XYZ file of C-alpha atoms in Angstrom:
601
model
C -29.912 148.467 -4.784
C -30.779 148.253 -8.453
C -28.491 145.275 -8.918
C -30.035 143.538 -5.884
C -33.546 144.042 -7.261
C -32.433 142.728 -10.635
C -30.934 139.620 -9.044
C -34.007 138.943 -6.921
C -36.382 139.387 -9.846
C -34.223 137.119 -12.010
C -34.130 134.484 -9.278
C -37.896 134.675 -8.821
C -38.466 134.427 -12.556
C -36.180 131.418 -12.747
C -37.913 129.617 -9.878
C -41.363 130.192 -11.351
C -40.442 129.016 -14.844
C -38.200 126.132 -13.789
C -38.782 123.251 -16.208
C -39.105 119.585 -15.276
C -36.115 117.492 -16.366
C -36.290 113.695 -16.443
C -33.200 111.587 -17.216
C -33.992 108.016 -18.245
C -31.736 105.155 -19.331
C -32.544 102.493 -21.879
C -33.563 99.231 -20.208
C -33.911 100.842 -16.784
C -36.454 99.320 -14.424
C -38.936 101.698 -12.871
C -38.613 100.274 -9.332
C -34.929 99.391 -9.550
C -31.967 100.974 -7.839
C -29.013 102.819 -9.267
C -27.830 101.200 -12.533
C -24.293 99.804 -12.612
C -21.799 99.888 -15.473
C -18.276 98.730 -16.147
C -15.512 99.469 -18.631
C -16.594 99.940 -22.276
C -20.300 99.743 -21.370
C -22.611 102.027 -23.324
C -24.747 104.408 -21.289
C -27.704 105.218 -23.516
C -30.803 107.161 -22.656
C -32.688 110.389 -23.169
C -33.339 113.687 -21.413
C -36.943 114.893 -21.334
C -37.540 118.603 -20.681
C -40.993 120.093 -20.064
C -41.489 123.794 -19.286
C -44.678 125.119 -17.624
C -44.432 128.366 -19.623
C -42.554 129.566 -22.652
C -38.962 129.651 -21.499
C -36.036 131.052 -23.493
C -32.597 129.560 -22.941
C -29.148 129.953 -24.460
C -27.313 126.684 -23.835
C -27.984 123.051 -22.917
C -25.227 120.743 -21.643
C -25.543 116.976 -21.216
C -22.428 115.375 -19.737
C -21.154 112.225 -18.044
C -19.081 113.279 -15.042
C -16.948 111.633 -12.390
C -15.630 113.426 -9.320
C -13.856 112.826 -6.011
C -14.557 114.729 -2.808
C -12.540 114.286 0.381
C -11.965 116.026 3.649
C -9.466 115.445 6.435
C -10.349 116.464 9.970
C -7.745 116.198 12.710
C -7.621 117.466 16.266
C -4.661 119.785 16.793
C -3.310 119.231 20.306
C -1.611 122.605 20.570
C -4.822 124.572 19.999
C -7.369 121.937 21.102
C -9.309 122.690 17.930
C -10.283 120.778 14.845
C -8.255 121.223 11.679
C -10.256 120.451 8.546
C -9.067 120.553 4.938
C -11.139 119.625 1.881
C -10.429 118.698 -1.729
C -12.500 118.217 -4.887
C -11.307 116.651 -8.144
C -13.441 116.451 -11.285
C -11.468 113.759 -13.136
C -13.979 112.883 -15.873
C -16.272 114.984 -18.068
C -17.652 113.688 -21.346
C -19.998 116.074 -23.189
C -22.765 114.890 -25.490
C -22.786 116.664 -28.885
C -26.266 118.002 -29.576
C -28.017 117.929 -32.924
C -29.682 121.251 -33.857
C -32.855 119.379 -34.797
C -33.204 118.126 -31.200
C -33.386 121.688 -29.848
C -36.431 123.942 -30.208
C -36.241 126.741 -32.752
C -35.087 130.122 -31.484
C -34.025 128.364 -28.246
C -37.472 128.795 -26.637
C -39.114 125.947 -24.736
C -42.824 126.052 -25.503
C -45.275 125.743 -22.671
C -46.439 122.176 -21.949
C -44.387 120.618 -24.727
C -41.922 117.834 -23.896
C -38.580 117.840 -25.670
C -36.654 114.548 -25.757
C -32.913 114.640 -26.419
C -31.024 111.308 -26.677
C -27.502 110.763 -25.385
C -24.862 108.038 -25.560
C -21.714 107.664 -23.484
C -19.107 104.912 -23.217
C -17.293 104.199 -19.959
C -13.626 104.827 -20.849
C -10.798 102.443 -20.089
C -8.387 105.179 -19.004
C -8.393 108.827 -18.024
C -6.633 111.563 -19.974
C -3.153 112.616 -18.800
C -4.488 116.113 -18.106
C -6.434 114.751 -15.128
C -3.230 113.973 -13.187
C -0.741 116.817 -13.508
C 0.623 116.990 -9.956
C 4.121 115.911 -8.962
C 4.707 112.154 -8.659
C 7.640 110.134 -7.384
C 7.488 107.364 -10.024
C 5.849 106.649 -13.366
C 3.958 103.760 -11.774
C 2.020 106.295 -9.738
C 0.927 108.130 -12.900
C -0.160 104.863 -14.520
C -2.258 103.982 -11.460
C -3.812 107.453 -11.177
C -4.955 107.373 -14.813
C -7.026 104.246 -14.193
C -10.743 104.835 -13.714
C -11.610 104.635 -9.965
C -14.753 102.810 -8.802
C -17.764 104.416 -7.155
C -17.092 104.681 -3.444
C -18.577 106.138 -0.296
C -22.143 106.825 -1.491
C -24.641 104.541 0.311
C -27.474 105.623 -2.004
C -26.115 103.843 -5.107
C -27.473 100.448 -4.117
C -28.444 98.118 -6.931
C -31.774 96.993 -5.453
C -32.860 100.442 -4.301
C -34.020 99.031 -0.931
C -30.890 98.757 1.228
C -28.000 101.107 1.820
C -24.716 100.202 0.205
C -21.862 99.319 2.562
C -18.568 99.477 0.647
C -16.381 99.869 3.783
C -15.652 103.541 3.022
C -15.676 106.390 5.556
C -17.740 109.551 5.321
C -14.587 111.484 4.414
C -14.383 110.025 0.895
C -16.918 110.042 -1.944
C -16.248 108.997 -5.558
C -19.381 109.552 -7.616
C -20.510 109.332 -11.243
C -23.599 110.926 -12.764
C -25.347 112.077 -15.918
C -25.691 115.843 -15.539
C -28.044 118.164 -17.422
C -27.610 121.941 -17.179
C -29.889 124.498 -18.845
C -28.348 127.979 -19.002
C -29.453 131.481 -19.870
C -27.280 134.487 -20.534
C -26.986 136.933 -17.654
C -28.402 140.386 -18.514
C -25.750 142.021 -16.356
C -22.501 142.841 -18.122
C -19.734 140.355 -17.345
C -22.149 138.360 -15.215
C -22.044 134.603 -14.955
C -24.634 132.604 -16.915
C -27.829 131.918 -15.019
C -28.479 128.225 -14.298
C -32.135 127.611 -15.049
C -32.034 123.952 -14.031
C -29.277 121.566 -12.918
C -30.322 117.918 -12.738
C -28.231 114.782 -12.159
C -28.815 111.049 -12.281
C -26.434 108.935 -10.229
C -24.637 105.945 -11.712
C -22.518 103.236 -10.154
C -19.295 102.523 -12.042
C -17.111 99.507 -11.216
C -14.379 99.429 -13.897
C -12.605 96.267 -14.952
C -9.407 95.705 -13.011
C -6.647 93.175 -13.648
C -4.457 91.577 -11.032
C -1.282 93.569 -10.462
C 2.127 91.921 -9.912
C 2.752 90.806 -6.323
C 4.549 93.161 -3.983
C 8.239 92.232 -3.705
C 9.172 90.967 -0.274
C 11.955 93.547 -0.135
C 9.236 96.239 -0.032
C 7.313 94.706 2.864
C 9.547 95.963 5.647
C 8.082 97.839 8.576
C 4.688 97.328 10.191
C 2.595 97.262 6.996
C 3.140 93.618 5.970
C 4.694 90.671 7.804
C 5.514 87.787 5.471
C 7.644 85.739 7.894
C 7.550 85.249 11.653
C 9.893 83.311 13.964
C 9.474 82.476 17.656
C 11.298 80.366 20.227
C 9.221 77.827 22.178
C 9.923 77.141 25.863
C 8.913 74.317 28.182
C 8.138 76.811 30.931
C 8.527 80.504 31.572
C 11.998 80.113 33.035
C 12.726 76.722 31.455
C 14.926 75.746 28.587
C 14.072 76.383 24.959
C 12.541 73.507 23.013
C 13.122 74.865 19.532
C 12.234 77.574 17.048
C 9.117 77.656 14.893
C 8.964 79.650 11.656
C 5.775 80.686 9.865
C 5.943 82.110 6.344
C 3.554 82.739 3.453
C 3.600 84.371 0.044
C 1.065 86.832 -1.332
C -2.019 84.878 -2.488
C -3.714 85.300 -5.822
C -6.243 88.100 -6.049
C -9.906 87.777 -5.179
C -11.465 88.102 -8.632
C -14.943 89.595 -8.581
C -17.294 88.813 -11.479
C -18.659 91.456 -13.812
C -20.837 94.085 -12.193
C -23.831 92.760 -14.159
C -23.555 89.346 -12.445
C -25.654 88.474 -9.414
C -23.163 88.032 -6.584
C -25.626 86.006 -4.524
C -25.151 83.153 -6.974
C -21.348 83.433 -7.179
C -18.559 82.634 -4.726
C -15.399 84.719 -4.746
C -12.515 82.698 -3.338
C -8.757 82.362 -3.315
C -6.209 80.292 -1.394
C -3.239 81.176 0.808
C -0.484 78.644 1.570
C 1.227 78.775 4.951
C 4.559 77.003 5.353
C 5.697 76.016 8.840
C 9.095 74.816 10.009
C 10.201 73.652 13.460
C 13.893 73.431 14.370
C 14.370 71.511 17.664
C 17.274 72.536 19.846
C 17.970 68.911 20.785
C 16.994 65.496 19.505
C 14.429 64.930 22.274
C 12.275 67.945 21.321
C 9.182 67.163 19.280
C 7.233 69.569 17.029
C 4.421 71.532 18.700
C 0.717 70.846 18.356
C -1.074 73.267 16.063
C -4.244 74.968 17.245
C -6.682 77.436 15.685
C -5.959 79.407 12.545
C -7.965 82.627 12.239
C -8.112 84.794 9.103
C -9.300 88.386 8.771
C -9.585 90.752 5.829
C -8.644 94.381 6.401
C -9.849 97.066 3.976
C -7.883 100.307 4.292
C -9.187 103.476 2.644
C -6.459 106.107 2.357
C -7.560 109.659 1.573
C -5.956 113.082 1.400
C -6.781 116.721 0.804
C -3.668 117.134 -1.359
C -2.612 114.955 -4.326
C -0.656 111.842 -3.394
C 2.872 111.690 -4.771
C 3.353 107.988 -4.007
C 1.362 104.894 -3.121
C 0.024 105.174 0.436
C 1.020 102.763 3.180
C -0.666 101.816 6.424
C 1.933 103.546 8.553
C 1.804 105.784 11.584
C 2.598 108.794 9.385
C -1.091 109.056 8.499
C -2.062 109.397 12.151
C -0.178 112.677 12.582
C -0.633 114.239 9.136
C -3.229 117.016 8.942
C -3.681 116.524 5.187
C -3.923 112.732 5.021
C -6.017 110.120 6.753
C -6.679 106.383 6.794
C -9.739 104.346 7.716
C -9.422 100.587 8.296
C -12.372 98.183 8.461
C -11.851 94.569 9.568
C -13.970 91.677 8.283
C -13.601 88.274 10.021
C -13.361 85.475 7.465
C -12.866 82.127 9.208
C -11.459 80.368 12.272
C -10.736 76.653 12.095
C -8.740 74.090 14.012
C -5.759 72.583 12.166
C -4.660 70.179 14.893
C -4.846 67.336 12.401
C -2.093 68.816 10.232
C 0.897 66.459 10.092
C 4.557 67.406 10.507
C 7.048 65.909 8.031
C 10.543 65.131 9.404
C 13.691 65.976 7.423
C 17.394 65.661 7.964
C 19.543 68.752 7.872
C 21.302 67.631 4.675
C 18.065 67.301 2.681
C 16.930 69.928 0.182
C 13.325 70.548 -0.792
C 11.511 72.984 -3.061
C 9.000 75.055 -1.141
C 7.806 78.616 -0.742
C 9.579 78.655 2.609
C 13.317 78.117 2.742
C 13.133 74.865 4.687
C 16.672 74.110 3.549
C 18.010 77.043 5.570
C 20.602 76.050 8.149
C 19.178 75.372 11.630
C 19.760 77.832 14.476
C 23.264 77.915 15.897
C 22.028 76.627 19.255
C 20.406 73.536 17.690
C 22.146 70.173 18.115
C 19.412 68.070 16.496
C 20.033 66.561 13.042
C 16.283 66.765 12.309
C 13.790 69.479 11.516
C 10.083 69.357 10.643
C 7.925 71.079 8.032
C 4.205 71.450 7.462
C 2.119 73.216 4.842
C -1.383 74.500 5.606
C -3.914 75.560 2.983
C -6.110 78.501 3.976
C -9.247 79.049 1.847
C -10.455 82.656 1.665
C -14.141 83.167 0.929
C -15.292 86.756 0.413
C -18.577 87.630 2.193
C -20.274 89.382 -0.720
C -23.782 89.121 0.733
C -23.383 91.498 3.667
C -20.588 93.683 2.261
C -19.842 95.355 -1.051
C -16.220 95.197 -2.155
C -14.576 97.455 -4.720
C -11.328 96.585 -6.512
C -7.949 97.714 -5.260
C -7.128 101.093 -6.781
C -5.041 104.240 -6.395
C -6.201 107.704 -7.458
C -4.979 111.229 -6.862
C -6.930 111.651 -3.612
C -8.236 108.199 -2.581
C -6.770 104.692 -2.490
C -8.146 101.327 -1.407
C -5.762 98.563 -0.326
C -6.456 95.181 1.268
C -4.474 92.893 3.534
C -4.985 89.400 4.964
C -4.290 88.791 8.654
C -3.484 85.205 9.699
C -3.107 84.219 13.363
C -1.983 80.696 14.334
C -1.982 79.344 17.875
C 0.754 76.814 18.783
C 0.888 74.474 21.831
C 4.390 73.266 22.840
C 4.423 69.558 23.829
C 4.614 68.664 27.532
C 4.814 72.303 28.468
C 3.318 74.237 31.326
C 3.202 77.381 29.199
C -0.096 78.223 27.565
C -0.333 78.399 23.804
C 1.599 81.034 21.899
C 0.574 82.641 18.634
C 2.200 83.654 15.353
C 0.829 86.516 13.288
C 1.226 87.284 9.552
C -0.039 90.245 7.522
C -0.108 89.499 3.790
C -0.901 91.896 0.931
C -4.052 90.997 -0.954
C -5.682 92.373 -4.082
C -9.247 92.437 -5.337
C -9.734 92.544 -9.101
C -12.883 92.734 -11.228
C -13.877 90.987 -14.430
C -14.929 93.233 -17.309
C -17.990 92.900 -19.495
C -17.338 90.028 -21.941
C -19.945 91.448 -24.342
C -18.365 94.916 -24.498
C -16.913 95.908 -27.836
C -13.144 96.443 -27.977
C -11.745 99.854 -28.658
C -10.611 98.772 -32.148
C -11.926 96.097 -34.458
C -10.060 92.969 -35.511
C -9.515 94.411 -39.002
C -7.920 97.509 -37.503
C -5.633 95.372 -35.360
C -4.470 93.470 -38.462
C -3.950 96.734 -40.335
C -1.830 98.140 -37.506
C 0.268 94.964 -37.360
C 0.797 95.007 -41.130
C 1.836 98.668 -41.068
C 4.359 97.977 -38.324
C 5.833 95.121 -40.363
C 6.072 97.316 -43.452
C 7.768 100.098 -41.507
C 10.379 97.652 -40.263
C 11.181 96.616 -43.852
C 11.501 100.132 -45.275
C 15.211 100.848 -46.017
C 16.707 103.627 -43.970
C 18.416 106.578 -45.651
C 22.160 106.990 -45.120
C 22.373 110.334 -46.945
C 24.012 113.371 -45.293
C 21.769 115.370 -42.940
C 19.535 118.017 -44.425
C 20.845 121.622 -44.472
C 18.547 122.894 -41.746
C 20.078 120.576 -39.166
C 23.612 121.584 -40.094
C 22.604 125.271 -39.955
C 21.200 124.891 -36.453
C 24.318 123.000 -35.425
C 26.545 125.761 -36.814
C 24.481 128.401 -35.033
C 24.730 126.636 -31.671
C 28.465 126.071 -32.144
C 28.938 129.751 -32.940
C 26.951 130.812 -29.866
C 28.911 128.565 -27.523
C 32.295 129.635 -28.875
C 31.626 133.364 -28.950
C 29.823 133.894 -25.618
C 30.683 132.996 -22.043
C 28.390 130.602 -20.235
C 25.522 132.363 -18.504
C 22.557 131.018 -16.536
C 19.281 130.615 -18.435
C 17.242 133.773 -18.603
C 13.635 133.820 -17.509
C 10.790 136.211 -18.094
C 7.339 136.713 -16.721
C 6.128 138.657 -19.729
C 4.532 135.611 -21.336
C 3.905 131.983 -20.296
C 6.016 129.211 -21.797
C 4.565 127.655 -24.908
C 4.053 123.861 -24.941
C 5.113 123.781 -28.581
C 8.673 124.721 -27.673
C 10.864 121.802 -26.698
C 14.613 121.330 -26.777
C 14.999 122.802 -30.282
C 12.100 125.224 -30.562
C 13.278 127.072 -33.706
C 13.485 123.796 -35.638
C 9.946 122.832 -34.690
C 8.451 126.201 -35.555
C 10.327 127.016 -38.758
C 9.462 125.976 -42.229
C 12.025 126.048 -45.021
C 15.282 127.673 -44.029
C 16.541 128.739 -47.392
C 14.921 132.135 -47.982
C 17.683 134.793 -48.072
C 17.202 138.266 -46.751
C 16.248 140.955 -49.177
C 19.086 143.058 -47.785
C 21.734 142.442 -45.125
C 20.880 143.387 -41.580
C 23.161 146.155 -40.490
C 22.654 146.591 -36.754
C 22.022 144.783 -33.540
C 19.675 146.331 -31.018
C 19.159 145.460 -27.379
C 16.978 146.496 -24.502
C 16.874 145.833 -20.774
C 14.255 143.078 -20.966
C 15.101 139.401 -21.216
C 14.255 136.725 -23.723
C 11.295 134.344 -23.270
C 12.254 130.969 -21.763
C 11.297 129.210 -25.005
C 14.558 130.279 -26.597
C 16.561 129.776 -23.433
C 15.506 126.106 -23.484
C 16.598 125.898 -27.108
C 20.172 126.781 -26.289
C 19.845 130.394 -27.452
C 19.753 131.891 -23.961
C 23.481 132.628 -23.829
C 24.006 136.349 -24.076
C 20.414 137.103 -25.043
C 18.963 140.529 -24.347
C 15.871 141.447 -26.256
C 12.430 143.028 -26.201
C 9.335 141.072 -27.059
C 6.439 142.575 -28.946
C 3.837 140.076 -27.809
C 2.288 138.861 -31.064
C 3.033 138.484 -34.753
C 3.091 141.736 -36.632
C 4.500 143.721 -33.715
C 8.163 144.630 -33.970
C 10.281 142.338 -31.821
C 13.967 143.229 -31.690
C 16.337 140.516 -30.513
C 20.062 140.327 -29.949
C 21.723 136.935 -29.563
C 25.520 137.418 -29.528
C 25.517 138.825 -33.012
C 22.133 137.434 -34.147
C 19.077 139.650 -34.479
C 15.462 138.485 -34.654
C 12.793 140.690 -36.200
C 9.650 138.588 -36.388
C 11.920 135.659 -37.198
C 15.278 134.015 -36.611
C 18.622 134.720 -38.310
C 20.739 131.624 -38.746
C 24.013 130.613 -40.377
C 26.097 133.726 -39.585
C 28.913 134.435 -42.004
C 30.767 137.580 -40.901
C 30.860 139.614 -37.734
C 32.268 143.128 -37.842
C 33.547 144.445 -34.518
C 34.846 142.886 -31.313
C 33.348 141.656 -28.056
C 30.696 138.998 -27.515
C 28.296 140.920 -25.253
C 25.667 143.347 -26.439
C 26.248 147.027 -26.035
C 30.016 146.614 -26.469
C 31.997 148.156 -29.354
C 30.295 149.451 -32.425
C 27.350 147.940 -34.318
C 28.082 144.789 -36.259
C 26.783 143.652 -39.635
C 25.527 140.103 -39.914
C 24.188 138.813 -43.236
C 22.382 135.529 -43.012
C 19.104 133.729 -43.596
C 15.774 134.828 -42.241
C 13.375 132.233 -40.824
C 9.878 133.610 -40.121
C 8.265 132.419 -36.874
């Protein structure tokens, strides 16, 4: 009861003395919407804090944060219930260092006084490797996940502040950025969490610069995700003879390149071009090429999301429909529909060879007896409707991905045929990239770039030493050779007594030792062992064979080790010279004496 009263009184005190926090950005318009930034842009502003009464505090944090929130909700047929899983990933947190002169003395906000604390952040080009530590199938996935994702799924981050933002994202995905201000006070309860006096955020819209990625190889477009080539036989009637075979093929078009986020899209057109190559192989000399009809184009934006980290790039496959931890939302935007009846067919003989995106020099079908075939190339302009929709660049992150595809449907009318028109359908991969801020400062200056280049040239010209290896490397080599020859092979030992240290790699003793020439004050005369096992650091270093030891936990505590005739006591004994006794395992025979060198850890 006492604790409950203390909590309630603390909560009431906090609510009564809650200060007013105002986060403003330099150059921000009073009636404008959410400000937008891109890669390497500076986010400058100030935090104003005004307390109604004298308010003590212990800590103030001003940070620039980016986070992803997703949830996947599926209906489980077996139980007729909804299965929902959620995920949250805070992938970015930059903290503003505070100057002591900006804070009030004694950490007490005076009543009615406004304190103004400036801040400056820079939108980074990449994320730190620590933000993506889950398992991945390829290194390309890690490289994509460390790219800064764009703002997505929040309709309130509109630029004009009057209309809701439609970025073709479902409610299940939100990628948000904000300036966050937290004022904390120490909890009077022992081991209690700090009390949050005020927690205020200001939303930002971040659209990072994105370059065009290499096109997807056609060998990776199998299945129902992309269709780069389509063939169909044309008939004179339903049960009549075949007139020929028409082939439709296209390559991945160049990306739709959006201008910088600071540019007014209403004054800019975002376009690209797709080239469709057609070929008609008649089955006899009397068959003529078909008449082309309407060509319709659609843009499909697929948002892939998951409640667990993605190991690979997502695909628009049926696997997402039945997975309780992954989902996909596809939005279709019609682009154009035009008649291409005026397109002309070009006749060729079978022996001719031409350079084209489609293999028009391929041999005709086996059933064809005509020495002729026809080709046609159609140009399809793609104009992005940026007025009614908001498009974000193609990206892949740990929980959310956005991919685009272009659907092309062509209607074909066979000549002198009673059959209605038939259609050919292609699904091409398409990317959307974004231009960066041309006025943003590079990460390094031109002088630094020249200095780095000069240093690399000088390093290439430095003569390499051909002297014998230093003694410490030969000592480690002798130690490992001795261990392998004197002990049978055993599996690596593991322990749960202490976590593995990141400083220990393949040769941990070499990395952690200093000079290896200090002799022992007196020879070690015994080898001791216990029932515990050695830490995995030394197992990874090749010293796990035959190790049985006890670990003291920290420097200064006795740690007795036995490594097939090597004892560690706060250090490592290397370069063994003599071994008295027989047997390679510990606890066999009588104690052995092993003079050597002592390397402190």
